[in-house]
Short mmCIF file of C-alpha atoms in Angstrom, two decimals:
data_model
loop_
_atom_site.label_atom_id
_atom_site.label_comp_id
_atom_site.label_asym_id
_atom_site.label_seq_id
_atom_site.Cartn_x
_atom_site.Cartn_y
_atom_site.Cartn_z
CA UNK A 1 -0.13 0.32 -0.27
CA UNK A 2 1.45 3.40 -1.10
CA UNK A 3 0.94 5.60 2.23
CA UNK A 4 1.09 9.17 3.28
CA UNK A 5 2.97 10.72 0.43
CA UNK A 6 -0.29 10.56 -1.88
CA UNK A 7 -2.54 11.03 1.56
CA UNK A 8 -1.11 14.22 1.65
CA UNK A 9 -0.34 15.06 -1.54
CA UNK A 10 -2.97 18.31 -2.04
CA UNK A 11 -0.96 19.46 1.34
CA UNK A 12 2.34 18.99 -0.20
CA UNK A 13 1.31 20.98 -3.25
CA UNK A 14 -0.10 23.61 -1.03
CA UNK A 15 2.77 24.13 0.70
CA UNK A 16 5.65 24.25 -2.65
CA UNK A 17 3.26 26.40 -4.48
CA UNK A 18 2.00 29.09 -1.94
CA UNK A 19 5.40 29.36 -0.53
CA UNK A 20 6.74 31.08 -3.38
CA UNK A 21 4.33 34.20 -3.25
CA UNK A 22 0.95 35.26 -1.64
CA UNK A 23 0.33 38.21 -3.19
CA UNK A 24 -3.26 38.48 -4.84
CA UNK A 25 -4.48 40.08 -7.69
CA UNK A 26 -7.68 41.58 -7.56
CA UNK A 27 -10.44 40.83 -9.73
CA UNK A 28 -14.08 42.29 -10.92
CA UNK A 29 -16.95 42.23 -8.54
CA UNK A 30 -18.18 39.71 -10.46
CA UNK A 31 -15.33 37.45 -9.85
CA UNK A 32 -14.73 38.21 -6.35
CA UNK A 33 -18.27 37.53 -5.78
CA UNK A 34 -17.85 33.48 -7.93
CA UNK A 35 -14.92 33.32 -5.74
CA UNK A 36 -15.25 33.23 -2.32
CA UNK A 37 -15.37 30.17 -0.41
CA UNK A 38 -16.66 31.53 3.34
CA UNK A 39 -19.91 28.71 3.16
CA UNK A 40 -20.55 25.25 1.76
CA UNK A 41 -19.18 25.35 -1.73
CA UNK A 42 -21.01 23.43 -4.38
CA UNK A 43 -19.83 19.83 -4.96
CA UNK A 44 -19.06 20.74 -8.89
CA UNK A 45 -17.29 23.50 -8.37
CA UNK A 46 -15.39 21.83 -5.48
CA UNK A 47 -14.33 18.85 -8.14
CA UNK A 48 -13.39 20.95 -11.08
CA UNK A 49 -11.43 22.96 -9.13
CA UNK A 50 -9.00 19.84 -7.77
CA UNK A 51 -8.75 18.61 -11.43
CA UNK A 52 -7.50 21.75 -12.61
CA UNK A 53 -5.10 21.91 -9.68
CA UNK A 54 -4.13 18.08 -10.30
CA UNK A 55 -3.94 18.68 -14.18
CA UNK A 56 -1.35 21.66 -13.65
CA UNK A 57 2.38 21.28 -15.27
CA UNK A 58 4.48 20.40 -12.45
CA UNK A 59 6.56 24.00 -12.90
CA UNK A 60 3.72 25.88 -12.34
CA UNK A 61 3.24 24.17 -8.79
CA UNK A 62 6.17 24.79 -7.51
CA UNK A 63 6.34 28.03 -9.25
CA UNK A 64 3.49 29.04 -8.37
CA UNK A 65 4.03 32.63 -7.70
CA UNK A 66 5.62 32.41 -11.71
CA UNK A 67 2.44 30.86 -13.01
CA UNK A 68 0.24 33.34 -11.45
CA UNK A 69 1.99 36.35 -12.54
CA UNK A 70 2.14 35.06 -16.51
CA UNK A 71 -1.32 34.51 -15.85
CA UNK A 72 -1.71 30.65 -15.46
CA UNK A 73 -3.36 29.86 -12.67
CA UNK A 74 -6.88 31.91 -12.54
CA UNK A 75 -8.18 33.56 -9.68
CA UNK A 76 -10.82 30.77 -8.56
CA UNK A 77 -8.23 28.44 -7.99
CA UNK A 78 -5.47 30.77 -6.06
CA UNK A 79 -8.32 31.80 -3.79
CA UNK A 80 -9.05 28.08 -3.53
CA UNK A 81 -5.55 27.38 -2.59
CA UNK A 82 -5.56 30.07 0.04
CA UNK A 83 -9.09 28.46 1.55
CA UNK A 84 -7.24 25.27 1.71
CA UNK A 85 -3.97 27.01 3.04
CA UNK A 86 -5.62 28.71 5.79
CA UNK A 87 -8.03 25.45 6.95
CA UNK A 88 -8.56 24.91 10.65
CA UNK A 89 -6.07 22.76 12.98
CA UNK A 90 -5.79 19.34 13.25
CA UNK A 91 -8.63 18.09 15.95
CA UNK A 92 -6.28 15.52 17.18
CA UNK A 93 -8.70 13.88 19.81
CA UNK A 94 -11.07 13.10 16.77
CA UNK A 95 -8.18 12.02 13.63
CA UNK A 96 -10.26 9.43 11.76
CA UNK A 97 -7.79 7.39 9.95
CA UNK A 98 -6.97 7.36 6.22
CA UNK A 99 -9.15 6.24 3.92
CA UNK A 100 -8.04 3.30 1.55
CA UNK A 101 -9.14 3.58 -1.54
CA UNK A 102 -8.68 0.44 -4.32
CA UNK A 103 -7.36 1.96 -7.88
CA UNK A 104 -8.61 0.47 -11.38
CA UNK A 105 -5.39 -1.49 -11.31
CA UNK A 106 -6.10 -2.96 -7.85
CA UNK A 107 -3.36 -1.04 -6.37
CA UNK A 108 -4.23 -0.18 -2.77
CA UNK A 109 -3.70 3.81 -1.82
CA UNK A 110 -4.58 6.51 1.08
CA UNK A 111 -6.77 8.84 -0.23
CA UNK A 112 -8.14 12.18 0.71
CA UNK A 113 -11.61 12.57 2.82
CA UNK A 114 -13.94 15.56 2.40
CA UNK A 115 -13.02 16.52 6.07
CA UNK A 116 -9.53 17.31 4.83
CA UNK A 117 -10.78 19.91 2.62
CA UNK A 118 -12.37 21.77 5.46
CA UNK A 119 -16.03 22.40 6.49
CA UNK A 120 -16.74 24.85 3.52
CA UNK A 121 -14.91 22.90 0.45
CA UNK A 122 -15.74 19.90 2.26
CA UNK A 123 -19.35 20.06 2.78
CA UNK A 124 -21.54 18.40 -0.45
CA UNK A 125 -18.05 15.95 -1.77
CA UNK A 126 -18.99 12.35 -1.37
CA UNK A 127 -15.94 9.88 -0.13
CA UNK A 128 -16.60 8.72 -4.10
CA UNK A 129 -15.68 12.14 -5.52
CA UNK A 130 -12.79 12.11 -3.91
CA UNK A 131 -11.91 8.64 -4.94
CA UNK A 132 -12.33 8.70 -8.57
CA UNK A 133 -9.78 11.78 -8.28
CA UNK A 134 -6.68 9.64 -6.95
CA UNK A 135 -5.14 8.66 -10.44
CA UNK A 136 -5.47 12.21 -10.90
CA UNK A 137 -3.44 12.67 -7.44
CA UNK A 138 -0.89 10.31 -8.20
CA UNK A 139 -0.12 11.02 -11.37
CA UNK A 140 0.44 14.59 -10.50
CA UNK A 141 1.98 13.45 -7.66
CA UNK A 142 4.67 11.72 -9.96
CA UNK A 143 4.99 14.25 -12.26
CA UNK A 144 6.20 16.87 -9.52
CA UNK A 145 8.61 14.23 -7.50
CA UNK A 146 10.50 13.55 -11.17
CA UNK A 147 10.72 17.71 -11.76
CA UNK A 148 11.44 18.77 -8.94
CA UNK A 149 13.95 15.56 -8.37
CA UNK A 150 15.48 16.37 -12.07
CA UNK A 151 15.97 20.16 -11.60
CA UNK A 152 17.01 20.82 -7.78
CA UNK A 153 18.29 17.27 -7.42
CA UNK A 154 16.23 16.70 -4.44
CA UNK A 155 12.65 15.36 -3.93
CA UNK A 156 11.16 17.44 -1.13
CA UNK A 157 12.55 20.98 -2.27
CA UNK A 158 9.40 22.66 -0.10
CA UNK A 159 11.81 21.88 2.77
CA UNK A 160 15.00 23.39 1.02
CA UNK A 161 16.37 26.83 2.25
CA UNK A 162 18.31 29.79 1.21
CA UNK A 163 18.23 32.75 3.90
CA UNK A 164 20.26 35.85 2.93
CA UNK A 165 22.62 37.53 5.39
CA UNK A 166 20.44 39.59 7.77
CA UNK A 167 17.40 37.19 7.31
CA UNK A 168 18.54 34.58 10.15
CA UNK A 169 21.63 35.57 12.44
CA UNK A 170 23.30 33.35 15.31
CA UNK A 171 24.65 35.18 18.19
CA UNK A 172 26.60 35.03 21.16
CA UNK A 173 23.80 36.24 23.98
CA UNK A 174 25.87 37.48 27.93
CA UNK A 175 23.94 38.48 31.10
CA UNK A 176 26.04 41.34 31.90
CA UNK A 177 27.05 44.10 29.52
CA UNK A 178 29.82 43.47 27.49
CA UNK A 179 31.97 45.67 24.77
CA UNK A 180 29.88 45.54 21.26
CA UNK A 181 26.87 44.03 22.76
CA UNK A 182 22.96 45.60 22.79
CA UNK A 183 20.64 45.01 25.56
CA UNK A 184 17.43 42.74 24.65
CA UNK A 185 14.57 41.75 27.33
CA UNK A 186 13.23 38.42 27.07
CA UNK A 187 9.89 37.86 28.24
CA UNK A 188 9.74 35.00 30.31
CA UNK A 189 6.19 33.53 30.79
CA UNK A 190 6.24 31.75 34.35
CA UNK A 191 8.72 34.25 36.01
CA UNK A 192 10.35 37.82 35.79
CA UNK A 193 11.83 39.21 32.45
CA UNK A 194 15.36 38.90 31.87
CA UNK A 195 17.79 40.87 30.20
CA UNK A 196 20.45 39.71 27.56
CA UNK A 197 23.60 41.68 25.98
CA UNK A 198 23.73 40.15 22.54
CA UNK A 199 26.68 40.34 20.23
CA UNK A 200 26.62 42.53 17.48
CA UNK A 201 28.30 40.10 14.80
CA UNK A 202 26.39 37.32 14.21
CA UNK A 203 28.62 33.62 14.13
CA UNK A 204 26.29 31.83 12.13
CA UNK A 205 24.34 33.20 9.03
CA UNK A 206 21.44 32.04 6.62
CA UNK A 207 23.66 30.82 4.36
CA UNK A 208 24.40 28.04 6.84
CA UNK A 209 21.36 26.95 6.61
CA UNK A 210 20.05 24.60 4.15
CA UNK A 211 16.51 22.77 5.24
CA UNK A 212 14.05 23.50 7.61
CA UNK A 213 10.87 22.54 8.46
CA UNK A 214 7.56 22.64 10.96
CA UNK A 215 6.79 19.82 13.21
CA UNK A 216 4.43 19.23 16.35
CA UNK A 217 5.93 19.45 19.84
CA UNK A 218 2.06 19.30 21.43
CA UNK A 219 -1.49 19.14 20.42
CA UNK A 220 -1.09 22.96 20.57
CA UNK A 221 2.53 23.73 20.40
CA UNK A 222 4.65 23.52 17.03
CA UNK A 223 8.74 23.67 16.70
CA UNK A 224 10.47 24.38 13.63
CA UNK A 225 13.81 22.28 12.80
CA UNK A 226 16.92 23.83 10.67
CA UNK A 227 19.24 21.84 9.36
CA UNK A 228 22.99 23.35 9.32
CA UNK A 229 25.99 22.56 6.59
CA UNK A 230 28.55 20.68 7.38
CA UNK A 231 30.31 24.54 7.92
CA UNK A 232 27.84 25.54 9.92
CA UNK A 233 27.88 22.82 12.11
CA UNK A 234 31.53 22.98 12.48
CA UNK A 235 31.24 26.51 13.52
CA UNK A 236 28.70 25.78 15.87
CA UNK A 237 30.99 23.30 17.60
CA UNK A 238 33.86 25.57 17.99
CA UNK A 239 32.02 28.84 18.94
CA UNK A 240 29.77 26.40 21.62
CA UNK A 241 32.79 25.00 23.04
CA UNK A 242 34.92 28.15 23.14
CA UNK A 243 32.24 29.64 25.51
CA UNK A 244 30.59 26.75 27.24
CA UNK A 245 28.42 27.76 29.08
CA UNK A 246 26.07 30.11 27.72
CA UNK A 247 23.45 31.35 26.06
CA UNK A 248 22.72 32.39 22.36
CA UNK A 249 20.34 34.35 20.32
CA UNK A 250 18.68 33.09 17.29
CA UNK A 251 17.26 36.11 15.42
CA UNK A 252 15.07 36.42 12.18
CA UNK A 253 15.04 40.01 10.52
CA UNK A 254 16.69 41.44 13.30
CA UNK A 255 13.68 40.24 15.70
CA UNK A 256 15.15 37.99 18.48
CA UNK A 257 13.13 34.21 18.15
CA UNK A 258 15.06 32.58 21.24
CA UNK A 259 17.42 32.67 23.50
CA UNK A 260 18.42 29.29 24.11
CA UNK A 261 21.38 28.47 26.70
CA UNK A 262 24.30 25.29 26.14
CA UNK A 263 26.15 24.21 28.40
CA UNK A 264 28.57 22.29 26.00
CA UNK A 265 29.67 21.93 22.80
CA UNK A 266 26.89 21.49 20.45
CA UNK A 267 28.12 19.30 18.11
CA UNK A 268 25.01 18.85 15.95
CA UNK A 269 23.80 19.84 12.34
CA UNK A 270 20.04 20.15 13.73
CA UNK A 271 19.14 23.22 15.63
CA UNK A 272 15.05 23.27 17.06
CA UNK A 273 13.49 26.18 17.87
CA UNK A 274 9.93 26.11 20.30
CA UNK A 275 7.86 29.09 21.56
CA UNK A 276 6.94 30.52 18.29
CA UNK A 277 3.41 31.06 16.88
CA UNK A 278 2.70 29.19 13.61
CA UNK A 279 2.33 32.28 11.81
CA UNK A 280 5.57 33.37 12.43
CA UNK A 281 7.02 29.53 12.04
CA UNK A 282 5.14 29.44 8.25
CA UNK A 283 6.97 33.43 7.35
CA UNK A 284 10.42 31.87 8.25
CA UNK A 285 10.05 28.95 6.67
CA UNK A 286 8.53 30.68 3.33
CA UNK A 287 11.33 33.25 3.65
CA UNK A 288 14.43 30.41 3.12
CA UNK A 289 12.06 28.53 0.48
CA UNK A 290 11.61 30.90 -1.22
CA UNK A 291 15.14 32.29 -1.09
CA UNK A 292 16.11 28.44 -1.86
CA UNK A 293 14.39 28.88 -5.66
CA UNK A 294 15.81 31.96 -6.04
CA UNK A 295 19.24 30.76 -5.26
CA UNK A 296 18.69 27.89 -7.39
CA UNK A 297 17.41 29.63 -10.71
CA UNK A 298 20.35 32.25 -10.25
CA UNK A 299 22.52 29.60 -10.79
CA UNK A 300 21.16 28.34 -13.61
CA UNK A 301 20.83 31.53 -15.25
#
């Protein structure tokens, strides 16, 4: 049985496409009225939009903003994608088991359920409607995977990151003022705030990050993980070894995200950041993913 790759394809497309741009073009009042998805949507319209989505060439799915700018993505499909992107959080207490779908060739896969689309888009769909779309879903998935593997050498470019300097920085933080430091006050939920003094020069920059992803920590909390390049790992190990025990601050576009402490050398290529709102995590990963595609395209020009 093919498992979550196809079951989650709808949301794979969503994350890989919308990260490249969320700018909306305004249509006429008539188009706006037709395109709204803030109430139960007719079955025929949802099925048609899903078919449009899964029939997109993989380059348009990956480079969504470019396809929008060049007029290859309809206004209605843009809003449809945005509605899915903003859909409700998973109800962890009432998660239903995956649906098994038997394809015409007899293969069994995990399918998409009406509730996966949200209350308005899935309101009038039947499971049979979605089951009939699975061959299109699988064909689109194979085309997507082949395209990104050939073009980017990675089957999941939606997790690939490339940050510009100043986007993401790691700096040492102290509990007492030192030359070339600046104060920063950290609010703590169960105790008094604390002032740290941050070095003005970073020891790790965005260029040392090559992958990032969001993951659940609990039912309501999420973290994002960053993978360092080999050079980034060496720098992190050296700086933490030379300054242990200590603190470091992680900044995104000048904003301090977290000030974790370390007691020993951190010889690792993986960093986890917790305590952030999901929207902030999404913004950070979006910025890094956009940078990855711009970086790769620039190298190919």
